[in-house]
Amino acid sequence: MAVLDAAEAPHIAHRDNHTHRDVNGGWLRPAVFGAMDGLVSNLALITGVAGGSVAPQTIVLTGLAGLAAGAFSMAAGEYTSVASQRELVLAELDIERRELRKHPADEQRELAALYESRGVEPKLAREVARQLSRDPDQALEIHAREELGVDPSDLPSPAVAAVSSFGSFALGALLPLLPYLLGTTVLWPALVVALVGLFACGAVVARVTARSWWFSGLRQLLLGGAAAAVTYLLGIAFGTALG
């Protein structure tokens, strides 16, 4: 077994312990929040209708309509949002590409000035900018990162965003509806399944926050439960008024 000298040990300890969580959340954050959105909205919809003392078949139809409408709305909204953002970034990249082609020296000086503003010595900043500007594609990527804050090779896909939003919302919206689809005729099984799902979603969200899993889970359970309670009471009130 290799023996570490005294100088290497602190570096290895730092490497092993100096890790960070994914602060952007990656795919986990939008997926979980999409599912949570579907769960809360359809739970509230189902409890509101159930509060009006309607037949179970009506609750199922309402839940399915809420699932479909919400999922398609989420997908359409996400597609439009991401597509618009992507089109804006591509337009700005075209502008930057033209500037690099027409005024390479000015763009190189601009990059050098940026590095100088961050504390790099002027001579070194100019040399770094010169070397990085030799490859047009690399120069475009660096200017895009520094000036626009985007990676040209890693732009979001509108189709992927739409499909993932549709799937996660539909999955969440299905949970409170599932007991009715399996034959129950009362509300409490749907509530139990939905509240467990809310707690689980909140606990998973803790992976991208500084909160403990039980705190995040309990918070989401209480918020979703409150929404369901309010809509249930509104269902009772409207059902009585309309009856």
GROMACS .gro file of C-alpha atoms in nm:
model
  243
    1MET     CA    1   0.000   0.000   0.000
    2ALA     CA    2   0.138   0.340  -0.096
    3VAL     CA    3   0.241   0.570   0.188
    4LEU     CA    4   0.143   0.936   0.159
    5ASP     CA    5   0.394   1.199   0.263
    6ALA     CA    6   0.287   1.485   0.486
    7ALA     CA    7   0.255   1.731   0.198
    8GLU     CA    8   0.019   1.513  -0.005
    9ALA     CA    9  -0.222   1.422   0.275
   10PRO     CA   10  -0.390   1.765   0.313
   11HIS     CA   11  -0.440   1.791  -0.063
   12ILE     CA   12  -0.612   1.453  -0.078
   13ALA     CA   13  -0.827   1.537   0.223
   14HIS     CA   14  -0.927   1.863   0.058
   15ARG     CA   15  -1.008   1.685  -0.269
   16ASP     CA   16  -1.222   1.422  -0.097
   17ASN     CA   17  -1.414   1.668   0.122
   18HIS     CA   18  -1.436   1.973  -0.102
   19THR     CA   19  -1.741   1.876  -0.303
   20HIS     CA   20  -2.058   2.068  -0.377
   21ARG     CA   21  -2.415   1.977  -0.450
   22ASP     CA   22  -2.566   2.060  -0.786
   23VAL     CA   23  -2.685   2.415  -0.717
   24ASN     CA   24  -2.872   2.433  -1.048
   25GLY     CA   25  -3.070   2.120  -0.971
   26GLY     CA   26  -3.006   1.973  -1.317
   27TRP     CA   27  -3.303   1.764  -1.432
   28LEU     CA   28  -3.412   1.688  -1.076
   29ARG     CA   29  -3.546   2.029  -0.985
   30PRO     CA   30  -3.781   2.087  -1.283
   31ALA     CA   31  -3.897   1.725  -1.277
   32VAL     CA   32  -3.985   1.728  -0.907
   33PHE     CA   33  -4.147   2.069  -0.920
   34GLY     CA   34  -4.347   1.969  -1.228
   35ALA     CA   35  -4.474   1.661  -1.046
   36MET     CA   36  -4.548   1.868  -0.737
   37ASP     CA   37  -4.741   2.123  -0.942
   38GLY     CA   38  -4.951   1.848  -1.099
   39LEU     CA   39  -5.011   1.683  -0.765
   40VAL     CA   40  -5.120   1.997  -0.581
   41SER     CA   41  -5.337   2.135  -0.862
   42ASN     CA   42  -5.519   1.808  -0.931
   43LEU     CA   43  -5.556   1.728  -0.561
   44ALA     CA   44  -5.714   2.069  -0.507
   45LEU     CA   45  -5.938   2.020  -0.810
   46ILE     CA   46  -6.052   1.674  -0.699
   47THR     CA   47  -6.117   1.778  -0.337
   48GLY     CA   48  -6.308   2.086  -0.453
   49VAL     CA   49  -6.537   1.876  -0.671
   50ALA     CA   50  -6.569   1.608  -0.401
   51GLY     CA   51  -6.676   1.879  -0.157
   52GLY     CA   52  -6.979   1.939  -0.376
   53SER     CA   53  -7.102   1.582  -0.306
   54VAL     CA   54  -7.090   1.466  -0.666
   55ALA     CA   55  -7.074   1.110  -0.797
   56PRO     CA   56  -6.733   0.933  -0.809
   57GLN     CA   57  -6.761   0.915  -1.188
   58THR     CA   58  -6.775   1.295  -1.198
   59ILE     CA   59  -6.464   1.317  -0.980
   60VAL     CA   60  -6.278   1.078  -1.212
   61LEU     CA   61  -6.380   1.275  -1.520
   62THR     CA   62  -6.281   1.602  -1.353
   63GLY     CA   63  -5.946   1.459  -1.245
   64LEU     CA   64  -5.869   1.325  -1.590
   65ALA     CA   65  -5.965   1.658  -1.747
   66GLY     CA   66  -5.746   1.842  -1.497
   67LEU     CA   67  -5.455   1.608  -1.568
   68ALA     CA   68  -5.481   1.648  -1.945
   69ALA     CA   69  -5.543   2.023  -1.941
   70GLY     CA   70  -5.263   2.092  -1.693
   71ALA     CA   71  -5.010   1.866  -1.865
   72PHE     CA   72  -5.075   2.012  -2.210
   73SER     CA   73  -5.070   2.365  -2.070
   74MET     CA   74  -4.739   2.301  -1.895
   75ALA     CA   75  -4.589   2.146  -2.208
   76ALA     CA   76  -4.704   2.429  -2.434
   77GLY     CA   77  -4.587   2.696  -2.191
   78GLU     CA   78  -4.250   2.531  -2.137
   79TYR     CA   79  -4.197   2.478  -2.511
   80THR     CA   80  -4.279   2.841  -2.590
   81SER     CA   81  -4.064   2.973  -2.306
   82VAL     CA   82  -3.757   2.764  -2.387
   83ALA     CA   83  -3.795   2.815  -2.764
   84SER     CA   84  -3.816   3.193  -2.718
   85GLN     CA   85  -3.513   3.192  -2.491
   86ARG     CA   86  -3.318   2.975  -2.736
   87GLU     CA   87  -3.410   3.198  -3.032
   88LEU     CA   88  -3.296   3.505  -2.840
   89VAL     CA   89  -2.962   3.342  -2.752
   90LEU     CA   90  -2.908   3.228  -3.113
   91ALA     CA   91  -2.977   3.580  -3.237
   92GLU     CA   92  -2.723   3.723  -2.993
   93LEU     CA   93  -2.471   3.457  -3.095
   94ASP     CA   94  -2.514   3.558  -3.459
   95ILE     CA   95  -2.438   3.917  -3.363
   96GLU     CA   96  -2.128   3.809  -3.172
   97ARG     CA   97  -2.017   3.586  -3.460
   98ARG     CA   98  -2.042   3.878  -3.704
   99GLU     CA   99  -1.848   4.105  -3.471
  100LEU     CA  100  -1.572   3.847  -3.435
  101ARG     CA  101  -1.551   3.819  -3.812
  102LYS     CA  102  -1.562   4.194  -3.888
  103HIS     CA  103  -1.373   4.335  -3.590
  104PRO     CA  104  -1.146   4.061  -3.450
  105ALA     CA  105  -0.894   4.303  -3.300
  106ASP     CA  106  -1.162   4.497  -3.113
  107GLU     CA  107  -1.315   4.176  -2.980
  108GLN     CA  108  -0.971   4.058  -2.868
  109ARG     CA  109  -0.910   4.384  -2.684
  110GLU     CA  110  -1.254   4.354  -2.527
  111LEU     CA  111  -1.171   4.007  -2.398
  112ALA     CA  112  -0.834   4.124  -2.264
  113ALA     CA  113  -1.005   4.414  -2.084
  114LEU     CA  114  -1.248   4.170  -1.927
  115TYR     CA  115  -0.964   3.959  -1.787
  116GLU     CA  116  -0.788   4.272  -1.664
  117SER     CA  117  -1.104   4.376  -1.479
  118ARG     CA  118  -1.087   4.043  -1.299
  119GLY     CA  119  -0.737   4.102  -1.172
  120VAL     CA  120  -0.519   3.954  -1.448
  121GLU     CA  121  -0.206   4.154  -1.527
  122PRO     CA  122  -0.251   4.357  -1.850
  123LYS     CA  123   0.029   4.188  -2.042
  124LEU     CA  124  -0.087   3.841  -1.946
  125ALA     CA  125  -0.451   3.932  -2.017
  126ARG     CA  126  -0.360   4.044  -2.369
  127GLU     CA  127  -0.163   3.725  -2.432
  128VAL     CA  128  -0.443   3.501  -2.304
  129ALA     CA  129  -0.697   3.687  -2.518
  130ARG     CA  130  -0.468   3.657  -2.823
  131GLN     CA  131  -0.425   3.281  -2.781
  132LEU     CA  132  -0.794   3.217  -2.713
  133SER     CA  133  -0.896   3.423  -3.017
  134ARG     CA  134  -0.696   3.215  -3.267
  135ASP     CA  135  -0.980   2.963  -3.306
  136PRO     CA  136  -1.305   3.139  -3.417
  137ASP     CA  137  -1.528   2.871  -3.264
  138GLN     CA  138  -1.344   2.885  -2.933
  139ALA     CA  139  -1.350   3.263  -2.940
  140LEU     CA  140  -1.726   3.262  -2.993
  141GLU     CA  141  -1.777   3.019  -2.707
  142ILE     CA  142  -1.565   3.225  -2.469
  143HIS     CA  143  -1.734   3.554  -2.562
  144ALA     CA  144  -2.075   3.388  -2.523
  145ARG     CA  145  -1.984   3.257  -2.179
  146GLU     CA  146  -1.833   3.584  -2.062
  147GLU     CA  147  -2.077   3.831  -2.216
  148LEU     CA  148  -2.403   3.636  -2.241
  149GLY     CA  149  -2.354   3.378  -1.967
  150VAL     CA  150  -2.447   3.088  -2.197
  151ASP     CA  151  -2.275   2.786  -2.345
  152PRO     CA  152  -2.343   2.773  -2.723
  153SER     CA  153  -2.295   2.396  -2.726
  154ASP     CA  154  -2.540   2.334  -2.443
  155LEU     CA  155  -2.855   2.529  -2.523
  156PRO     CA  156  -3.181   2.387  -2.383
  157SER     CA  157  -3.410   2.192  -2.615
  158PRO     CA  158  -3.774   2.313  -2.633
  159ALA     CA  159  -3.895   1.961  -2.721
  160VAL     CA  160  -3.716   1.800  -2.427
  161ALA     CA  161  -3.847   2.069  -2.193
  162ALA     CA  162  -4.203   2.022  -2.319
  163VAL     CA  163  -4.198   1.642  -2.296
  164SER     CA  164  -4.041   1.639  -1.950
  165SER     CA  165  -4.288   1.900  -1.822
  166PHE     CA  166  -4.581   1.705  -1.964
  167GLY     CA  167  -4.461   1.377  -1.812
  168SER     CA  168  -4.376   1.510  -1.467
  169PHE     CA  169  -4.700   1.707  -1.435
  170ALA     CA  170  -4.909   1.413  -1.555
  171LEU     CA  171  -4.738   1.180  -1.308
  172GLY     CA  172  -4.804   1.413  -1.019
  173ALA     CA  173  -5.164   1.475  -1.125
  174LEU     CA  174  -5.227   1.101  -1.153
  175LEU     CA  175  -5.149   1.027  -0.786
  176PRO     CA  176  -5.466   1.173  -0.624
  177LEU     CA  177  -5.674   1.026  -0.906
  178LEU     CA  178  -5.529   0.676  -0.880
  179PRO     CA  179  -5.749   0.548  -0.593
  180TYR     CA  180  -6.063   0.646  -0.785
  181LEU     CA  181  -5.935   0.470  -1.097
  182LEU     CA  182  -5.881   0.159  -0.882
  183GLY     CA  183  -6.242   0.162  -0.762
  184THR     CA  184  -6.264   0.372  -0.446
  185THR     CA  185  -6.574   0.587  -0.403
  186VAL     CA  186  -6.460   0.802  -0.110
  187LEU     CA  187  -6.209   1.085  -0.086
  188TRP     CA  188  -5.976   0.979   0.195
  189PRO     CA  189  -5.766   0.722   0.000
  190ALA     CA  190  -5.692   0.989  -0.260
  191LEU     CA  191  -5.592   1.228   0.017
  192VAL     CA  192  -5.357   0.974   0.174
  193VAL     CA  193  -5.187   0.893  -0.155
  194ALA     CA  194  -5.156   1.261  -0.246
  195LEU     CA  195  -5.018   1.367   0.093
  196VAL     CA  196  -4.761   1.087   0.088
  197GLY     CA  197  -4.664   1.200  -0.262
  198LEU     CA  198  -4.632   1.560  -0.147
  199PHE     CA  199  -4.408   1.460   0.141
  200ALA     CA  200  -4.192   1.249  -0.092
  201CYS     CA  201  -4.158   1.533  -0.343
  202GLY     CA  202  -4.062   1.775  -0.069
  203ALA     CA  203  -3.805   1.530   0.066
  204VAL     CA  204  -3.652   1.488  -0.281
  205VAL     CA  205  -3.633   1.867  -0.323
  206ALA     CA  206  -3.407   1.872  -0.016
  207ARG     CA  207  -3.135   1.728  -0.240
  208VAL     CA  208  -3.099   2.068  -0.407
  209THR     CA  209  -3.157   2.285  -0.098
  210ALA     CA  210  -2.993   2.333   0.238
  211ARG     CA  211  -3.298   2.205   0.428
  212SER     CA  212  -3.333   1.862   0.587
  213TRP     CA  213  -3.547   1.608   0.402
  214TRP     CA  214  -3.810   1.589   0.674
  215PHE     CA  215  -3.848   1.969   0.691
  216SER     CA  216  -3.890   2.003   0.313
  217GLY     CA  217  -4.128   1.707   0.304
  218LEU     CA  218  -4.341   1.835   0.592
  219ARG     CA  219  -4.353   2.186   0.449
  220GLN     CA  220  -4.479   2.062   0.113
  221LEU     CA  221  -4.729   1.830   0.280
  222LEU     CA  222  -4.873   2.120   0.482
  223LEU     CA  223  -4.891   2.355   0.183
  224GLY     CA  224  -5.057   2.098  -0.040
  225GLY     CA  225  -5.289   1.992   0.242
  226ALA     CA  226  -5.391   2.352   0.302
  227ALA     CA  227  -5.472   2.400  -0.068
  228ALA     CA  228  -5.684   2.083  -0.065
  229ALA     CA  229  -5.866   2.189   0.252
  230VAL     CA  230  -5.952   2.533   0.114
  231THR     CA  231  -6.086   2.397  -0.215
  232TYR     CA  232  -6.283   2.128  -0.031
  233LEU     CA  233  -6.454   2.395   0.180
  234LEU     CA  234  -6.520   2.601  -0.132
  235GLY     CA  235  -6.669   2.291  -0.295
  236ILE     CA  236  -6.902   2.243  -0.001
  237ALA     CA  237  -7.004   2.611  -0.007
  238PHE     CA  238  -7.063   2.620  -0.383
  239GLY     CA  239  -7.234   2.283  -0.379
  240THR     CA  240  -7.475   2.403  -0.111
  241ALA     CA  241  -7.538   2.733  -0.291
  242LEU     CA  242  -7.597   2.572  -0.627
  243GLY     CA  243  -7.803   2.291  -0.482
   0.00000   0.00000   0.00000
